[in-house]
Amino acid sequence: MDLIERRGAAVADLIARVRAIEREHGVTRAMLERVKPLLIGLAQRRDLFPEDQFPPGSKTAGGMYRLNEEADLSYALYGSAERSGFRAPPHNHTTWATIAAVRGHEHNMLYRRTDDGGTPGQARLEPADEIAVVPGTAAALLPDDVHTIEIRAPGPALHLHLYGHSLEDLPRRVTFASTAGGAWRTFPPDPDIGQPHLSARALADLIEGGRAVVIDLRDEAAFRAGRIPGAIAAAGDPARALQSRGIAGTTPTVLAGETFRDGYAPGRALLHAGFCNVLVLDGGMPAWSAAGLALERG
């Protein structure tokens, strides 16, 4: 079984176990304590999360990679790849969350609200706890918990963030002006949440071994002018194109557009349709040609 398929199977197993725990315990501290060792166990399988498939973001924007999200937007699992110095201000989630380290040090400060909520748009915070999320440890937060994160270790970090609900559908999530509280505002989702990346060379190896399917997201003219060998034209509905061909949901599926970002929204839709091993071509179609790899034409 290829690394991508092994990762998909491990993620599916985690989600099934977490779903059973939540069904039994509800959303409680006890439930989160049972989830933490499961997420730590997945994070400790470092071979499943190579850095080239999870390239880090910047000091102000983490590289967020969607590994699971159910069709109802529940059980959203992300790989958060950050550089040293990355910080997120005090914020809540409005859904439960657990965080475990694949590599690096994500320092979490937890805060409690000390105001009564009587002043609209304002809050007071005080420190409550701190957790160093390093390999072998995890943090857990209930929906109203507030925390900050800071990447302290040198070199890029990767942490698994598991949420009860998609980060892209949390309209009441807020961030505070400072660690003392103050004014708060809506905390919008990262616009660049997407799928893990795959290099052109790695994709060529998978294609040669018959271990991946490629979806070309460009228009028909671009597809005919030059495409990755064996690619399927499916700019409109990749899920239907795969299903009509009887392609299994566990098959590594790589989305190729003009840029890697072109694959982010279709990749999310594929997860919702039950395709669990979805990646995007790093660099988009220009990267395939830049690697000196042949195109099919006509």
PDB file of C-alpha atoms in Angstrom, residues 19-270:
ATOM      1  CA  ARG A  19     -17.005   9.336  16.179  1.00  0.00           C
ATOM      2  CA  ALA A  20     -17.675   6.375  18.470  1.00  0.00           C
ATOM      3  CA  ILE A  21     -16.179   8.203  21.476  1.00  0.00           C
ATOM      4  CA  GLU A  22     -18.263  11.319  20.852  1.00  0.00           C
ATOM      5  CA  ARG A  23     -21.394   9.210  20.413  1.00  0.00           C
ATOM      6  CA  GLU A  24     -20.755   7.588  23.797  1.00  0.00           C
ATOM      7  CA  HIS A  25     -19.603  10.589  25.828  1.00  0.00           C
ATOM      8  CA  GLY A  26     -20.895  13.692  24.064  1.00  0.00           C
ATOM      9  CA  VAL A  27     -18.706  16.784  23.858  1.00  0.00           C
ATOM     10  CA  THR A  28     -17.051  16.796  27.277  1.00  0.00           C
ATOM     11  CA  ARG A  29     -13.582  17.033  28.788  1.00  0.00           C
ATOM     12  CA  ALA A  30     -13.719  13.275  29.291  1.00  0.00           C
ATOM     13  CA  MET A  31     -14.432  12.768  25.600  1.00  0.00           C
ATOM     14  CA  LEU A  32     -11.482  14.960  24.610  1.00  0.00           C
ATOM     15  CA  GLU A  33      -9.156  13.100  26.964  1.00  0.00           C
ATOM     16  CA  ARG A  34     -10.036   9.899  25.115  1.00  0.00           C
ATOM     17  CA  VAL A  35      -9.446  11.524  21.740  1.00  0.00           C
ATOM     18  CA  LYS A  36      -6.004  12.930  22.604  1.00  0.00           C
ATOM     19  CA  PRO A  37      -4.076   9.614  22.615  1.00  0.00           C
ATOM     20  CA  LEU A  38      -5.661   8.634  19.302  1.00  0.00           C
ATOM     21  CA  LEU A  39      -4.519  11.836  17.641  1.00  0.00           C
ATOM     22  CA  ILE A  40      -1.073  11.511  19.234  1.00  0.00           C
ATOM     23  CA  GLY A  41      -0.843   8.000  17.811  1.00  0.00           C
ATOM     24  CA  LEU A  42      -1.547   9.238  14.298  1.00  0.00           C
ATOM     25  CA  ALA A  43       0.875  12.155  14.656  1.00  0.00           C
ATOM     26  CA  GLN A  44       3.641   9.790  15.739  1.00  0.00           C
ATOM     27  CA  ARG A  45       3.467   8.091  12.353  1.00  0.00           C
ATOM     28  CA  ARG A  46       5.733  10.789  10.935  1.00  0.00           C
ATOM     29  CA  ASP A  47       6.417   8.874   7.727  1.00  0.00           C
ATOM     30  CA  LEU A  48       2.818   9.555   6.685  1.00  0.00           C
ATOM     31  CA  PHE A  49       3.381  13.320   6.727  1.00  0.00           C
ATOM     32  CA  PRO A  50       6.439  14.189   4.620  1.00  0.00           C
ATOM     33  CA  GLU A  51       7.330  17.865   4.537  1.00  0.00           C
ATOM     34  CA  ASP A  52       7.138  18.086   0.743  1.00  0.00           C
ATOM     35  CA  GLN A  53       3.445  17.156   0.863  1.00  0.00           C
ATOM     36  CA  PHE A  54       2.797  19.638   3.690  1.00  0.00           C
ATOM     37  CA  PRO A  55       4.903  22.689   2.841  1.00  0.00           C
ATOM     38  CA  PRO A  56       4.946  25.309   5.613  1.00  0.00           C
ATOM     39  CA  GLY A  57       3.155  28.621   5.457  1.00  0.00           C
ATOM     40  CA  SER A  58       4.578  32.004   6.460  1.00  0.00           C
ATOM     41  CA  LYS A  59       5.036  33.667   9.839  1.00  0.00           C
ATOM     42  CA  THR A  60       1.531  35.147   9.531  1.00  0.00           C
ATOM     43  CA  ALA A  61      -0.342  32.415   7.662  1.00  0.00           C
ATOM     44  CA  GLY A  62      -0.088  28.719   8.420  1.00  0.00           C
ATOM     45  CA  GLY A  63      -0.125  26.174   5.628  1.00  0.00           C
ATOM     46  CA  MET A  64      -3.403  24.350   6.309  1.00  0.00           C
ATOM     47  CA  TYR A  65      -4.019  21.009   4.584  1.00  0.00           C
ATOM     48  CA  ARG A  66      -7.365  19.259   4.773  1.00  0.00           C
ATOM     49  CA  LEU A  67      -7.090  15.547   5.534  1.00  0.00           C
ATOM     50  CA  ASN A  68     -10.715  14.834   6.372  1.00  0.00           C
ATOM     51  CA  GLU A  69     -14.042  16.607   6.322  1.00  0.00           C
ATOM     52  CA  GLU A  70     -17.355  14.778   6.258  1.00  0.00           C
ATOM     53  CA  ALA A  71     -20.134  15.823   3.896  1.00  0.00           C
ATOM     54  CA  ASP A  72     -21.971  17.408   6.842  1.00  0.00           C
ATOM     55  CA  LEU A  73     -18.759  19.363   7.642  1.00  0.00           C
ATOM     56  CA  SER A  74     -18.054  17.351  10.794  1.00  0.00           C
ATOM     57  CA  TYR A  75     -14.749  15.753  11.871  1.00  0.00           C
ATOM     58  CA  ALA A  76     -12.455  18.165  10.071  1.00  0.00           C
ATOM     59  CA  LEU A  77      -8.799  17.131  10.315  1.00  0.00           C
ATOM     60  CA  TYR A  78      -6.024  19.400   9.111  1.00  0.00           C
ATOM     61  CA  GLY A  79      -2.272  19.309   8.899  1.00  0.00           C
ATOM     62  CA  SER A  80      -1.106  22.757  10.022  1.00  0.00           C
ATOM     63  CA  ALA A  81       2.415  23.416   8.719  1.00  0.00           C
ATOM     64  CA  GLU A  82       3.979  26.522  10.239  1.00  0.00           C
ATOM     65  CA  ARG A  83       7.378  28.192  10.364  1.00  0.00           C
ATOM     66  CA  SER A  84       9.109  29.220  13.574  1.00  0.00           C
ATOM     67  CA  GLY A  85       7.657  32.501  14.782  1.00  0.00           C
ATOM     68  CA  PHE A  86       4.111  31.877  13.536  1.00  0.00           C
ATOM     69  CA  ARG A  87       1.550  33.221  16.021  1.00  0.00           C
ATOM     70  CA  ALA A  88      -2.221  33.187  16.236  1.00  0.00           C
ATOM     71  CA  PRO A  89      -3.931  35.755  18.525  1.00  0.00           C
ATOM     72  CA  PRO A  90      -6.370  34.750  21.298  1.00  0.00           C
ATOM     73  CA  HIS A  91      -9.346  32.995  19.738  1.00  0.00           C
ATOM     74  CA  ASN A  92     -12.047  30.421  20.345  1.00  0.00           C
ATOM     75  CA  HIS A  93     -13.401  27.795  17.949  1.00  0.00           C
ATOM     76  CA  THR A  94     -17.111  27.310  18.806  1.00  0.00           C
ATOM     77  CA  THR A  95     -16.462  23.603  18.279  1.00  0.00           C
ATOM     78  CA  TRP A  96     -14.264  21.106  20.127  1.00  0.00           C
ATOM     79  CA  ALA A  97     -10.638  20.759  19.064  1.00  0.00           C
ATOM     80  CA  THR A  98      -7.603  18.590  19.690  1.00  0.00           C
ATOM     81  CA  ILE A  99      -4.030  19.294  18.570  1.00  0.00           C
ATOM     82  CA  ALA A 100      -1.066  16.897  18.375  1.00  0.00           C
ATOM     83  CA  ALA A 101       2.462  17.356  17.039  1.00  0.00           C
ATOM     84  CA  VAL A 102       4.020  15.509  14.135  1.00  0.00           C
ATOM     85  CA  ARG A 103       7.132  17.685  14.445  1.00  0.00           C
ATOM     86  CA  GLY A 104       7.969  20.981  16.100  1.00  0.00           C
ATOM     87  CA  HIS A 105       6.726  22.892  19.145  1.00  0.00           C
ATOM     88  CA  GLU A 106       3.346  24.643  19.140  1.00  0.00           C
ATOM     89  CA  HIS A 107       3.109  26.580  22.395  1.00  0.00           C
ATOM     90  CA  ASN A 108      -0.502  26.944  23.543  1.00  0.00           C
ATOM     91  CA  MET A 109      -1.611  29.480  26.161  1.00  0.00           C
ATOM     92  CA  LEU A 110      -5.139  28.952  27.428  1.00  0.00           C
ATOM     93  CA  TYR A 111      -7.261  31.795  28.780  1.00  0.00           C
ATOM     94  CA  ARG A 112     -10.488  32.139  30.732  1.00  0.00           C
ATOM     95  CA  ARG A 113     -13.000  34.925  30.322  1.00  0.00           C
ATOM     96  CA  THR A 114     -13.488  36.922  33.481  1.00  0.00           C
ATOM     97  CA  ASP A 115     -16.223  39.265  32.251  1.00  0.00           C
ATOM     98  CA  ASP A 116     -19.937  38.478  32.341  1.00  0.00           C
ATOM     99  CA  GLY A 117     -20.488  39.163  28.651  1.00  0.00           C
ATOM    100  CA  GLY A 118     -22.500  42.256  29.477  1.00  0.00           C
ATOM    101  CA  THR A 119     -20.537  44.619  27.230  1.00  0.00           C
ATOM    102  CA  PRO A 120     -21.191  43.834  23.573  1.00  0.00           C
ATOM    103  CA  GLY A 121     -18.040  43.294  21.527  1.00  0.00           C
ATOM    104  CA  GLN A 122     -15.763  43.364  24.577  1.00  0.00           C
ATOM    105  CA  ALA A 123     -14.226  40.730  26.836  1.00  0.00           C
ATOM    106  CA  ARG A 124     -11.677  40.318  29.620  1.00  0.00           C
ATOM    107  CA  LEU A 125      -9.220  37.414  29.622  1.00  0.00           C
ATOM    108  CA  GLU A 126      -6.728  36.011  32.092  1.00  0.00           C
ATOM    109  CA  PRO A 127      -4.204  33.171  31.676  1.00  0.00           C
ATOM    110  CA  ALA A 128      -5.489  29.747  32.737  1.00  0.00           C
ATOM    111  CA  ASP A 129      -2.907  27.197  31.560  1.00  0.00           C
ATOM    112  CA  GLU A 130      -0.131  26.582  29.049  1.00  0.00           C
ATOM    113  CA  ILE A 131       0.715  23.505  27.030  1.00  0.00           C
ATOM    114  CA  ALA A 132       3.759  22.753  24.900  1.00  0.00           C
ATOM    115  CA  VAL A 133       2.404  20.618  22.060  1.00  0.00           C
ATOM    116  CA  VAL A 134       5.463  18.634  21.010  1.00  0.00           C
ATOM    117  CA  PRO A 135       5.652  15.065  19.673  1.00  0.00           C
ATOM    118  CA  GLY A 136       3.956  12.745  22.151  1.00  0.00           C
ATOM    119  CA  THR A 137       1.674  15.418  23.653  1.00  0.00           C
ATOM    120  CA  ALA A 138      -1.670  16.992  22.748  1.00  0.00           C
ATOM    121  CA  ALA A 139      -3.932  19.881  23.683  1.00  0.00           C
ATOM    122  CA  ALA A 140      -7.717  19.759  23.832  1.00  0.00           C
ATOM    123  CA  LEU A 141     -10.263  22.575  23.813  1.00  0.00           C
ATOM    124  CA  LEU A 142     -13.994  22.761  24.313  1.00  0.00           C
ATOM    125  CA  PRO A 143     -16.030  25.100  22.075  1.00  0.00           C
ATOM    126  CA  ASP A 144     -15.772  28.175  24.329  1.00  0.00           C
ATOM    127  CA  ASP A 145     -12.124  27.735  25.324  1.00  0.00           C
ATOM    128  CA  VAL A 146      -9.755  30.521  24.255  1.00  0.00           C
ATOM    129  CA  HIS A 147      -6.111  30.000  23.355  1.00  0.00           C
ATOM    130  CA  THR A 148      -3.133  31.441  21.512  1.00  0.00           C
ATOM    131  CA  ILE A 149      -0.558  29.471  19.580  1.00  0.00           C
ATOM    132  CA  GLU A 150       3.078  30.224  18.817  1.00  0.00           C
ATOM    133  CA  ILE A 151       5.627  28.095  16.960  1.00  0.00           C
ATOM    134  CA  ARG A 152       8.786  28.257  19.032  1.00  0.00           C
ATOM    135  CA  ALA A 153      11.117  25.523  17.810  1.00  0.00           C
ATOM    136  CA  PRO A 154      13.475  26.216  14.904  1.00  0.00           C
ATOM    137  CA  GLY A 155      12.582  24.743  11.563  1.00  0.00           C
ATOM    138  CA  PRO A 156       9.116  24.104  10.117  1.00  0.00           C
ATOM    139  CA  ALA A 157       6.530  22.432  12.326  1.00  0.00           C
ATOM    140  CA  LEU A 158       3.559  20.242  11.495  1.00  0.00           C
ATOM    141  CA  HIS A 159       0.640  19.710  13.859  1.00  0.00           C
ATOM    142  CA  LEU A 160      -2.582  17.786  13.378  1.00  0.00           C
ATOM    143  CA  HIS A 161      -5.663  19.832  14.274  1.00  0.00           C
ATOM    144  CA  LEU A 162      -8.906  17.873  14.642  1.00  0.00           C
ATOM    145  CA  TYR A 163     -12.167  19.803  14.994  1.00  0.00           C
ATOM    146  CA  GLY A 164     -15.729  18.722  15.570  1.00  0.00           C
ATOM    147  CA  HIS A 165     -16.788  20.970  12.686  1.00  0.00           C
ATOM    148  CA  SER A 166     -15.096  22.526   9.662  1.00  0.00           C
ATOM    149  CA  LEU A 167     -13.024  25.665  10.272  1.00  0.00           C
ATOM    150  CA  GLU A 168     -14.602  27.035   7.113  1.00  0.00           C
ATOM    151  CA  ASP A 169     -18.076  27.024   8.658  1.00  0.00           C
ATOM    152  CA  LEU A 170     -17.684  28.633  12.091  1.00  0.00           C
ATOM    153  CA  PRO A 171     -19.383  32.039  11.720  1.00  0.00           C
ATOM    154  CA  ARG A 172     -19.383  32.755  15.486  1.00  0.00           C
ATOM    155  CA  ARG A 173     -15.670  32.108  15.967  1.00  0.00           C
ATOM    156  CA  VAL A 174     -13.952  35.219  17.336  1.00  0.00           C
ATOM    157  CA  THR A 175     -10.488  36.593  18.003  1.00  0.00           C
ATOM    158  CA  PHE A 176      -9.612  39.080  20.731  1.00  0.00           C
ATOM    159  CA  ALA A 177      -7.557  42.253  20.530  1.00  0.00           C
ATOM    160  CA  SER A 178      -4.965  41.089  23.049  1.00  0.00           C
ATOM    161  CA  THR A 179      -4.234  38.468  25.687  1.00  0.00           C
ATOM    162  CA  ALA A 180      -6.074  40.744  28.127  1.00  0.00           C
ATOM    163  CA  GLY A 181      -9.200  40.561  25.979  1.00  0.00           C
ATOM    164  CA  GLY A 182     -10.546  43.891  24.774  1.00  0.00           C
ATOM    165  CA  ALA A 183     -12.500  44.175  21.559  1.00  0.00           C
ATOM    166  CA  TRP A 184     -13.281  41.025  19.648  1.00  0.00           C
ATOM    167  CA  ARG A 185     -14.103  40.408  16.008  1.00  0.00           C
ATOM    168  CA  THR A 186     -15.057  37.486  13.811  1.00  0.00           C
ATOM    169  CA  PHE A 187     -12.103  35.186  13.053  1.00  0.00           C
ATOM    170  CA  PRO A 188     -12.400  34.303   9.334  1.00  0.00           C
ATOM    171  CA  PRO A 189     -11.077  30.998   7.993  1.00  0.00           C
ATOM    172  CA  ASP A 190      -7.735  30.804   6.241  1.00  0.00           C
ATOM    173  CA  PRO A 191      -8.551  31.318   2.527  1.00  0.00           C
ATOM    174  CA  ASP A 192      -5.788  28.881   1.566  1.00  0.00           C
ATOM    175  CA  ILE A 193      -6.990  25.735   3.314  1.00  0.00           C
ATOM    176  CA  GLY A 194      -6.422  22.997   0.792  1.00  0.00           C
ATOM    177  CA  GLN A 195      -5.137  19.540   0.083  1.00  0.00           C
ATOM    178  CA  PRO A 196      -1.659  18.054   0.611  1.00  0.00           C
ATOM    179  CA  HIS A 197       0.710  18.719  -2.281  1.00  0.00           C
ATOM    180  CA  LEU A 198       2.431  16.230  -4.561  1.00  0.00           C
ATOM    181  CA  SER A 199       5.455  17.060  -6.708  1.00  0.00           C
ATOM    182  CA  ALA A 200       5.441  16.413 -10.435  1.00  0.00           C
ATOM    183  CA  ARG A 201       8.185  13.794 -10.111  1.00  0.00           C
ATOM    184  CA  ALA A 202       6.358  11.948  -7.326  1.00  0.00           C
ATOM    185  CA  LEU A 203       3.169  12.006  -9.396  1.00  0.00           C
ATOM    186  CA  ALA A 204       5.029  10.625 -12.422  1.00  0.00           C
ATOM    187  CA  ASP A 205       6.223   7.713 -10.300  1.00  0.00           C
ATOM    188  CA  LEU A 206       2.674   6.979  -9.119  1.00  0.00           C
ATOM    189  CA  ILE A 207       1.335   7.108 -12.669  1.00  0.00           C
ATOM    190  CA  GLU A 208       4.054   4.753 -13.898  1.00  0.00           C
ATOM    191  CA  GLY A 209       3.050   2.262 -11.221  1.00  0.00           C
ATOM    192  CA  GLY A 210      -0.663   2.675 -11.970  1.00  0.00           C
ATOM    193  CA  ARG A 211      -1.225   3.923  -8.420  1.00  0.00           C
ATOM    194  CA  ALA A 212      -2.944   7.271  -8.981  1.00  0.00           C
ATOM    195  CA  VAL A 213      -5.584   8.989 -11.058  1.00  0.00           C
ATOM    196  CA  VAL A 214      -5.125  12.565 -12.303  1.00  0.00           C
ATOM    197  CA  ILE A 215      -7.988  15.025 -12.703  1.00  0.00           C
ATOM    198  CA  ASP A 216      -7.264  17.891 -15.102  1.00  0.00           C
ATOM    199  CA  LEU A 217      -9.213  20.952 -13.943  1.00  0.00           C
ATOM    200  CA  ARG A 218      -8.499  23.151 -16.957  1.00  0.00           C
ATOM    201  CA  ASP A 219     -10.847  23.866 -19.841  1.00  0.00           C
ATOM    202  CA  GLU A 220     -11.140  21.524 -22.808  1.00  0.00           C
ATOM    203  CA  ALA A 221      -8.853  23.562 -25.062  1.00  0.00           C
ATOM    204  CA  ALA A 222      -6.025  23.502 -22.537  1.00  0.00           C
ATOM    205  CA  PHE A 223      -6.593  19.801 -21.915  1.00  0.00           C
ATOM    206  CA  ARG A 224      -6.307  18.966 -25.613  1.00  0.00           C
ATOM    207  CA  ALA A 225      -3.253  21.168 -26.037  1.00  0.00           C
ATOM    208  CA  GLY A 226      -1.264  19.167 -23.500  1.00  0.00           C
ATOM    209  CA  ARG A 227      -2.126  17.054 -20.459  1.00  0.00           C
ATOM    210  CA  ILE A 228      -0.552  14.637 -18.021  1.00  0.00           C
ATOM    211  CA  PRO A 229      -0.649  11.132 -19.551  1.00  0.00           C
ATOM    212  CA  GLY A 230      -3.845   9.357 -18.623  1.00  0.00           C
ATOM    213  CA  ALA A 231      -5.431  12.439 -17.033  1.00  0.00           C
ATOM    214  CA  ILE A 232      -9.219  12.735 -16.918  1.00  0.00           C
ATOM    215  CA  ALA A 233     -10.829  15.991 -18.047  1.00  0.00           C
ATOM    216  CA  ALA A 234     -13.186  16.991 -15.256  1.00  0.00           C
ATOM    217  CA  ALA A 235     -13.233  20.737 -14.804  1.00  0.00           C
ATOM    218  CA  GLY A 236     -16.896  20.758 -13.770  1.00  0.00           C
ATOM    219  CA  ASP A 237     -17.524  17.744 -11.546  1.00  0.00           C
ATOM    220  CA  PRO A 238     -14.504  15.626 -10.598  1.00  0.00           C
ATOM    221  CA  ALA A 239     -16.519  13.380  -8.269  1.00  0.00           C
ATOM    222  CA  ARG A 240     -18.956  12.406 -11.012  1.00  0.00           C
ATOM    223  CA  ALA A 241     -16.103  11.782 -13.441  1.00  0.00           C
ATOM    224  CA  LEU A 242     -14.463   9.393 -10.984  1.00  0.00           C
ATOM    225  CA  GLN A 243     -17.690   7.670  -9.973  1.00  0.00           C
ATOM    226  CA  SER A 244     -18.738   7.137 -13.596  1.00  0.00           C
ATOM    227  CA  ARG A 245     -15.489   5.258 -14.156  1.00  0.00           C
ATOM    228  CA  GLY A 246     -15.911   3.122 -11.058  1.00  0.00           C
ATOM    229  CA  ILE A 247     -12.782   4.556  -9.424  1.00  0.00           C
ATOM    230  CA  ALA A 248     -12.583   3.623  -5.755  1.00  0.00           C
ATOM    231  CA  GLY A 249     -12.694   6.319  -3.101  1.00  0.00           C
ATOM    232  CA  THR A 250      -9.377   5.151  -1.704  1.00  0.00           C
ATOM    233  CA  THR A 251      -7.500   5.686  -4.979  1.00  0.00           C
ATOM    234  CA  PRO A 252      -4.910   8.481  -4.701  1.00  0.00           C
ATOM    235  CA  THR A 253      -6.435  11.324  -6.697  1.00  0.00           C
ATOM    236  CA  VAL A 254      -4.329  14.278  -7.820  1.00  0.00           C
ATOM    237  CA  LEU A 255      -5.912  17.508  -9.022  1.00  0.00           C
ATOM    238  CA  ALA A 256      -4.005  19.424 -11.679  1.00  0.00           C
ATOM    239  CA  GLY A 257      -4.869  23.013 -12.575  1.00  0.00           C
ATOM    240  CA  GLU A 258      -2.959  26.064 -13.696  1.00  0.00           C
ATOM    241  CA  THR A 259      -1.931  26.579 -10.040  1.00  0.00           C
ATOM    242  CA  PHE A 260      -2.100  24.293  -7.012  1.00  0.00           C
ATOM    243  CA  ARG A 261      -4.816  26.517  -5.532  1.00  0.00           C
ATOM    244  CA  ASP A 262      -7.132  25.562  -8.402  1.00  0.00           C
ATOM    245  CA  GLY A 263      -7.451  22.152  -6.740  1.00  0.00           C
ATOM    246  CA  TYR A 264      -8.407  23.333  -3.262  1.00  0.00           C
ATOM    247  CA  ALA A 265     -12.184  23.758  -3.704  1.00  0.00           C
ATOM    248  CA  PRO A 266     -12.608  20.651  -5.920  1.00  0.00           C
ATOM    249  CA  GLY A 267     -10.494  18.711  -3.426  1.00  0.00           C
ATOM    250  CA  ARG A 268     -12.857  19.605  -0.617  1.00  0.00           C
ATOM    251  CA  ALA A 269     -15.824  18.515  -2.746  1.00  0.00           C
ATOM    252  CA  LEU A 270     -14.113  15.176  -3.424  1.00  0.00           C
TER     253      LEU A 270
END
